[in-house]
Amino acid sequence: MKRNILLHPDPRLKKPCAPVTEMTDELRSLADDMLATMYDAPGIGLAAPQIGVLNRLIVMDCVKDEAEAPRPMIMFNPEVIASSDELNTYEEGCLSIPDQYADVTRPADVDVRWIDRDGNEHTETFTKLWATCVQHEIDHLDGKLFIDYLKPLRRQMITRKMAKLKRELARE
Ligand code: NI
């Protein structure tokens, strides 16, 4: 089932999320809904707070080549446990901040630990777009948006545009 994606500015996008302590069918179905919502948008990553659920859960699939098999990932309590000194800059966007893009510099490679939908723990090294995406999504769980990396003026400009967009949408 597709869910509504919250748009910035929204207080729920600024809150730290609680760890998942027990895997339930409800959480599994929430994760499935998040994947469906992400693919539909379309996007390459989505964090639970973006649909108003303040739990540490993200989904992503950074496979862009249509000829390649999709790799839907569901990650509970994801955590960066090591970061490379080498940095990488990508032009980032966010489903909660539509049509706004900006360069963000982050560690190029990260080791991430998480729990899958069956409760099993995994650790994997992510590189390139996957590394950027997983860091962007984990930031959401700490109430942090990619625009928080930008200079204040640029951030305020984007936030003003978004507030205007939300007023227009509310009038429709
Ligand atoms: Ni985002």
PDB file of C-alpha atoms and ligand atoms in Angstrom:
ATOM      1  CA  MET A   1       0.000   0.000   0.000  1.00  0.00           C
ATOM      2  CA  LYS A   2       1.293   3.390  -1.007  1.00  0.00           C
ATOM      3  CA  ARG A   3       1.668   5.955   1.791  1.00  0.00           C
ATOM      4  CA  ASN A   4       1.717   9.743   1.738  1.00  0.00           C
ATOM      5  CA  ILE A   5       5.164  11.311   1.785  1.00  0.00           C
ATOM      6  CA  LEU A   6       5.524  14.260   4.178  1.00  0.00           C
ATOM      7  CA  LEU A   7       6.919  17.438   2.678  1.00  0.00           C
ATOM      8  CA  HIS A   8       9.471  19.710   4.306  1.00  0.00           C
ATOM      9  CA  PRO A   9       8.957  21.795   6.406  1.00  0.00           C
ATOM     10  CA  ASP A  10       7.294  19.383   8.834  1.00  0.00           C
ATOM     11  CA  PRO A  11       8.229  18.931  12.512  1.00  0.00           C
ATOM     12  CA  ARG A  12       8.153  15.125  12.098  1.00  0.00           C
ATOM     13  CA  LEU A  13      11.091  15.368   9.667  1.00  0.00           C
ATOM     14  CA  LYS A  14      13.206  17.057  12.352  1.00  0.00           C
ATOM     15  CA  LYS A  15      12.803  14.493  15.144  1.00  0.00           C
ATOM     16  CA  PRO A  16      15.230  11.741  16.151  1.00  0.00           C
ATOM     17  CA  CYS A  17      13.615   8.314  15.608  1.00  0.00           C
ATOM     18  CA  ALA A  18      13.379   5.465  18.099  1.00  0.00           C
ATOM     19  CA  PRO A  19      15.198   2.159  17.527  1.00  0.00           C
ATOM     20  CA  VAL A  20      13.105  -0.871  16.636  1.00  0.00           C
ATOM     21  CA  THR A  21      13.266  -3.279  19.577  1.00  0.00           C
ATOM     22  CA  GLU A  22      11.012  -6.055  18.351  1.00  0.00           C
ATOM     23  CA  MET A  23      10.268  -7.202  14.802  1.00  0.00           C
ATOM     24  CA  THR A  24       6.531  -7.405  14.169  1.00  0.00           C
ATOM     25  CA  ASP A  25       4.324  -8.132  11.150  1.00  0.00           C
ATOM     26  CA  GLU A  26       3.168  -4.535  11.385  1.00  0.00           C
ATOM     27  CA  LEU A  27       6.761  -3.302  10.932  1.00  0.00           C
ATOM     28  CA  ARG A  28       7.353  -5.718   8.052  1.00  0.00           C
ATOM     29  CA  SER A  29       4.248  -4.502   6.274  1.00  0.00           C
ATOM     30  CA  LEU A  30       5.291  -0.901   6.964  1.00  0.00           C
ATOM     31  CA  ALA A  31       8.637  -1.653   5.263  1.00  0.00           C
ATOM     32  CA  ASP A  32       6.827  -3.160   2.250  1.00  0.00           C
ATOM     33  CA  ASP A  33       4.623  -0.067   2.043  1.00  0.00           C
ATOM     34  CA  MET A  34       7.722   2.132   2.144  1.00  0.00           C
ATOM     35  CA  LEU A  35       9.303   0.238  -0.772  1.00  0.00           C
ATOM     36  CA  ALA A  36       6.074   0.523  -2.785  1.00  0.00           C
ATOM     37  CA  THR A  37       5.914   4.256  -1.989  1.00  0.00           C
ATOM     38  CA  MET A  38       9.578   4.750  -2.928  1.00  0.00           C
ATOM     39  CA  TYR A  39       9.322   2.914  -6.271  1.00  0.00           C
ATOM     40  CA  ASP A  40       6.107   4.746  -7.100  1.00  0.00           C
ATOM     41  CA  ALA A  41       7.569   8.221  -6.396  1.00  0.00           C
ATOM     42  CA  PRO A  42      10.024   7.232  -7.999  1.00  0.00           C
ATOM     43  CA  GLY A  43      12.986   7.450  -5.657  1.00  0.00           C
ATOM     44  CA  ILE A  44      16.046   5.459  -4.588  1.00  0.00           C
ATOM     45  CA  GLY A  45      15.584   5.727  -0.824  1.00  0.00           C
ATOM     46  CA  LEU A  46      12.950   6.464   1.805  1.00  0.00           C
ATOM     47  CA  ALA A  47      13.074   6.756   5.592  1.00  0.00           C
ATOM     48  CA  ALA A  48      10.163   5.991   7.959  1.00  0.00           C
ATOM     49  CA  PRO A  49       9.834   9.578   9.279  1.00  0.00           C
ATOM     50  CA  GLN A  50       9.071  10.668   5.696  1.00  0.00           C
ATOM     51  CA  ILE A  51       5.758   8.828   6.004  1.00  0.00           C
ATOM     52  CA  GLY A  52       5.280  10.071   9.561  1.00  0.00           C
ATOM     53  CA  VAL A  53       6.558   6.987  11.424  1.00  0.00           C
ATOM     54  CA  LEU A  54       9.300   7.857  13.917  1.00  0.00           C
ATOM     55  CA  ASN A  55      11.080   4.489  13.912  1.00  0.00           C
ATOM     56  CA  ARG A  56      14.606   3.690  12.735  1.00  0.00           C
ATOM     57  CA  LEU A  57      13.732   2.085   9.399  1.00  0.00           C
ATOM     58  CA  ILE A  58      14.913   2.895   5.888  1.00  0.00           C
ATOM     59  CA  VAL A  59      14.446   1.310   2.482  1.00  0.00           C
ATOM     60  CA  MET A  60      16.509   1.795  -0.650  1.00  0.00           C
ATOM     61  CA  ASP A  61      17.316   0.497  -4.102  1.00  0.00           C
ATOM     62  CA  CYS A  62      20.031   2.358  -5.994  1.00  0.00           C
ATOM     63  CA  VAL A  63      20.035   0.078  -9.056  1.00  0.00           C
ATOM     64  CA  LYS A  64      19.463   2.537 -11.886  1.00  0.00           C
ATOM     65  CA  ASP A  65      20.206   0.364 -14.901  1.00  0.00           C
ATOM     66  CA  GLU A  66      16.877  -1.055 -16.075  1.00  0.00           C
ATOM     67  CA  ALA A  67      18.665  -4.129 -17.438  1.00  0.00           C
ATOM     68  CA  GLU A  68      19.964  -4.927 -13.952  1.00  0.00           C
ATOM     69  CA  ALA A  69      17.896  -6.792 -11.354  1.00  0.00           C
ATOM     70  CA  PRO A  70      16.397  -4.531  -8.661  1.00  0.00           C
ATOM     71  CA  ARG A  71      17.864  -4.758  -5.174  1.00  0.00           C
ATOM     72  CA  PRO A  72      15.207  -3.673  -2.695  1.00  0.00           C
ATOM     73  CA  MET A  73      16.751  -3.256   0.746  1.00  0.00           C
ATOM     74  CA  ILE A  74      14.936  -2.997   4.068  1.00  0.00           C
ATOM     75  CA  MET A  75      17.094  -1.847   6.966  1.00  0.00           C
ATOM     76  CA  PHE A  76      16.014  -1.638  10.586  1.00  0.00           C
ATOM     77  CA  ASN A  77      18.259   0.276  13.014  1.00  0.00           C
ATOM     78  CA  PRO A  78      20.871   1.019  10.309  1.00  0.00           C
ATOM     79  CA  GLU A  79      24.111   2.404  11.668  1.00  0.00           C
ATOM     80  CA  VAL A  80      27.299   3.666  10.010  1.00  0.00           C
ATOM     81  CA  ILE A  81      30.077   1.823  11.848  1.00  0.00           C
ATOM     82  CA  ALA A  82      33.023   3.057   9.726  1.00  0.00           C
ATOM     83  CA  SER A  83      33.549   5.805   7.136  1.00  0.00           C
ATOM     84  CA  SER A  84      36.319   6.326   4.589  1.00  0.00           C
ATOM     85  CA  ASP A  85      38.529   9.428   4.785  1.00  0.00           C
ATOM     86  CA  GLU A  86      37.987   9.793   1.081  1.00  0.00           C
ATOM     87  CA  LEU A  87      35.000  11.995   0.272  1.00  0.00           C
ATOM     88  CA  ASN A  88      32.567  12.043  -2.593  1.00  0.00           C
ATOM     89  CA  THR A  89      30.211  14.756  -3.812  1.00  0.00           C
ATOM     90  CA  TYR A  90      26.820  13.916  -5.296  1.00  0.00           C
ATOM     91  CA  GLU A  91      23.937  16.103  -6.324  1.00  0.00           C
ATOM     92  CA  GLU A  92      21.288  15.016  -3.819  1.00  0.00           C
ATOM     93  CA  GLY A  93      17.549  15.339  -3.776  1.00  0.00           C
ATOM     94  CA  CYS A  94      14.846  14.123  -1.410  1.00  0.00           C
ATOM     95  CA  LEU A  95      11.264  12.925  -1.862  1.00  0.00           C
ATOM     96  CA  SER A  96      10.284  15.285   0.983  1.00  0.00           C
ATOM     97  CA  ILE A  97      11.864  18.236  -0.870  1.00  0.00           C
ATOM     98  CA  PRO A  98      10.712  17.689  -4.466  1.00  0.00           C
ATOM     99  CA  ASP A  99      12.507  19.366  -7.386  1.00  0.00           C
ATOM    100  CA  GLN A 100      15.322  20.778  -5.232  1.00  0.00           C
ATOM    101  CA  TYR A 101      18.829  19.447  -5.738  1.00  0.00           C
ATOM    102  CA  ALA A 102      22.220  20.387  -4.307  1.00  0.00           C
ATOM    103  CA  ASP A 103      25.761  19.027  -4.074  1.00  0.00           C
ATOM    104  CA  VAL A 104      26.517  17.341  -0.751  1.00  0.00           C
ATOM    105  CA  THR A 105      29.941  15.988   0.225  1.00  0.00           C
ATOM    106  CA  ARG A 106      30.065  12.842   2.369  1.00  0.00           C
ATOM    107  CA  PRO A 107      32.449   9.952   3.045  1.00  0.00           C
ATOM    108  CA  ALA A 108      32.865   7.978  -0.212  1.00  0.00           C
ATOM    109  CA  ASP A 109      32.519   4.528   1.421  1.00  0.00           C
ATOM    110  CA  VAL A 110      30.722   3.476   4.589  1.00  0.00           C
ATOM    111  CA  ASP A 111      30.331   0.244   6.513  1.00  0.00           C
ATOM    112  CA  VAL A 112      26.740  -0.100   7.676  1.00  0.00           C
ATOM    113  CA  ARG A 113      25.218  -2.540  10.136  1.00  0.00           C
ATOM    114  CA  TRP A 114      21.481  -3.217  10.183  1.00  0.00           C
ATOM    115  CA  ILE A 115      18.764  -5.748  10.967  1.00  0.00           C
ATOM    116  CA  ASP A 116      16.759  -7.204   8.079  1.00  0.00           C
ATOM    117  CA  ARG A 117      13.013  -7.986   8.011  1.00  0.00           C
ATOM    118  CA  ASP A 118      13.694 -11.462   9.427  1.00  0.00           C
ATOM    119  CA  GLY A 119      15.625 -10.060  12.367  1.00  0.00           C
ATOM    120  CA  ASN A 120      19.064 -11.054  11.041  1.00  0.00           C
ATOM    121  CA  GLU A 121      22.012  -8.721  11.447  1.00  0.00           C
ATOM    122  CA  HIS A 122      24.057  -7.680   8.395  1.00  0.00           C
ATOM    123  CA  THR A 123      27.168  -5.601   7.772  1.00  0.00           C
ATOM    124  CA  GLU A 124      28.101  -4.379   4.329  1.00  0.00           C
ATOM    125  CA  THR A 125      30.389  -1.813   2.730  1.00  0.00           C
ATOM    126  CA  PHE A 126      28.533   0.635   0.506  1.00  0.00           C
ATOM    127  CA  THR A 127      30.225   2.670  -2.205  1.00  0.00           C
ATOM    128  CA  LYS A 128      29.328   5.325  -4.779  1.00  0.00           C
ATOM    129  CA  LEU A 129      25.609   6.191  -5.006  1.00  0.00           C
ATOM    130  CA  TRP A 130      24.721   3.476  -2.458  1.00  0.00           C
ATOM    131  CA  ALA A 131      27.023   5.094   0.118  1.00  0.00           C
ATOM    132  CA  THR A 132      25.493   8.526  -0.429  1.00  0.00           C
ATOM    133  CA  CYS A 133      21.955   7.166  -0.328  1.00  0.00           C
ATOM    134  CA  VAL A 134      22.376   5.121   2.863  1.00  0.00           C
ATOM    135  CA  GLN A 135      23.962   8.106   4.659  1.00  0.00           C
ATOM    136  CA  HIS A 136      21.185  10.432   3.444  1.00  0.00           C
ATOM    137  CA  GLU A 137      18.517   7.997   4.696  1.00  0.00           C
ATOM    138  CA  ILE A 138      20.192   7.378   8.064  1.00  0.00           C
ATOM    139  CA  ASP A 139      20.392  11.171   8.498  1.00  0.00           C
ATOM    140  CA  HIS A 140      16.581  11.258   8.226  1.00  0.00           C
ATOM    141  CA  LEU A 141      16.411   9.002  11.313  1.00  0.00           C
ATOM    142  CA  ASP A 142      18.296  11.699  13.224  1.00  0.00           C
ATOM    143  CA  GLY A 143      16.033  14.487  11.973  1.00  0.00           C
ATOM    144  CA  LYS A 144      18.618  15.691   9.494  1.00  0.00           C
ATOM    145  CA  LEU A 145      17.915  16.680   5.881  1.00  0.00           C
ATOM    146  CA  PHE A 146      20.394  17.105   3.022  1.00  0.00           C
ATOM    147  CA  ILE A 147      19.673  20.836   2.982  1.00  0.00           C
ATOM    148  CA  ASP A 148      21.136  21.010   6.506  1.00  0.00           C
ATOM    149  CA  TYR A 149      24.553  20.599   4.809  1.00  0.00           C
ATOM    150  CA  LEU A 150      24.023  23.718   2.703  1.00  0.00           C
ATOM    151  CA  LYS A 151      24.859  27.317   3.530  1.00  0.00           C
ATOM    152  CA  PRO A 152      22.053  28.946   5.578  1.00  0.00           C
ATOM    153  CA  LEU A 153      20.931  31.266   2.767  1.00  0.00           C
ATOM    154  CA  ARG A 154      20.511  28.421   0.290  1.00  0.00           C
ATOM    155  CA  ARG A 155      18.711  26.335   2.903  1.00  0.00           C
ATOM    156  CA  GLN A 156      16.330  29.186   3.750  1.00  0.00           C
ATOM    157  CA  MET A 157      15.629  29.766   0.074  1.00  0.00           C
ATOM    158  CA  ILE A 158      14.680  26.114  -0.445  1.00  0.00           C
ATOM    159  CA  THR A 159      12.589  26.065   2.742  1.00  0.00           C
ATOM    160  CA  ARG A 160      10.689  29.195   1.630  1.00  0.00           C
ATOM    161  CA  LYS A 161       9.989  27.618  -1.767  1.00  0.00           C
ATOM    162  CA  MET A 162       8.769  24.443  -0.079  1.00  0.00           C
ATOM    163  CA  ALA A 163       6.509  26.340   2.363  1.00  0.00           C
ATOM    164  CA  LYS A 164       4.977  28.124  -0.639  1.00  0.00           C
ATOM    165  CA  LEU A 165       4.489  24.811  -2.475  1.00  0.00           C
ATOM    166  CA  LYS A 166       2.774  23.322   0.582  1.00  0.00           C
ATOM    167  CA  ARG A 167       0.413  26.324   0.847  1.00  0.00           C
ATOM    168  CA  GLU A 168      -0.475  25.901  -2.822  1.00  0.00           C
ATOM    169  CA  LEU A 169      -1.073  22.162  -2.406  1.00  0.00           C
ATOM    170  CA  ALA A 170      -3.258  22.815   0.672  1.00  0.00           C
ATOM    171  CA  ARG A 171      -5.449  25.170  -1.359  1.00  0.00           C
ATOM    172  CA  GLU A 172      -6.076  22.604  -4.106  1.00  0.00           C
TER     173      GLU A 172
HETATM  174 NI    NI B   1      15.511  12.237   1.792  1.00  0.00          NI
END
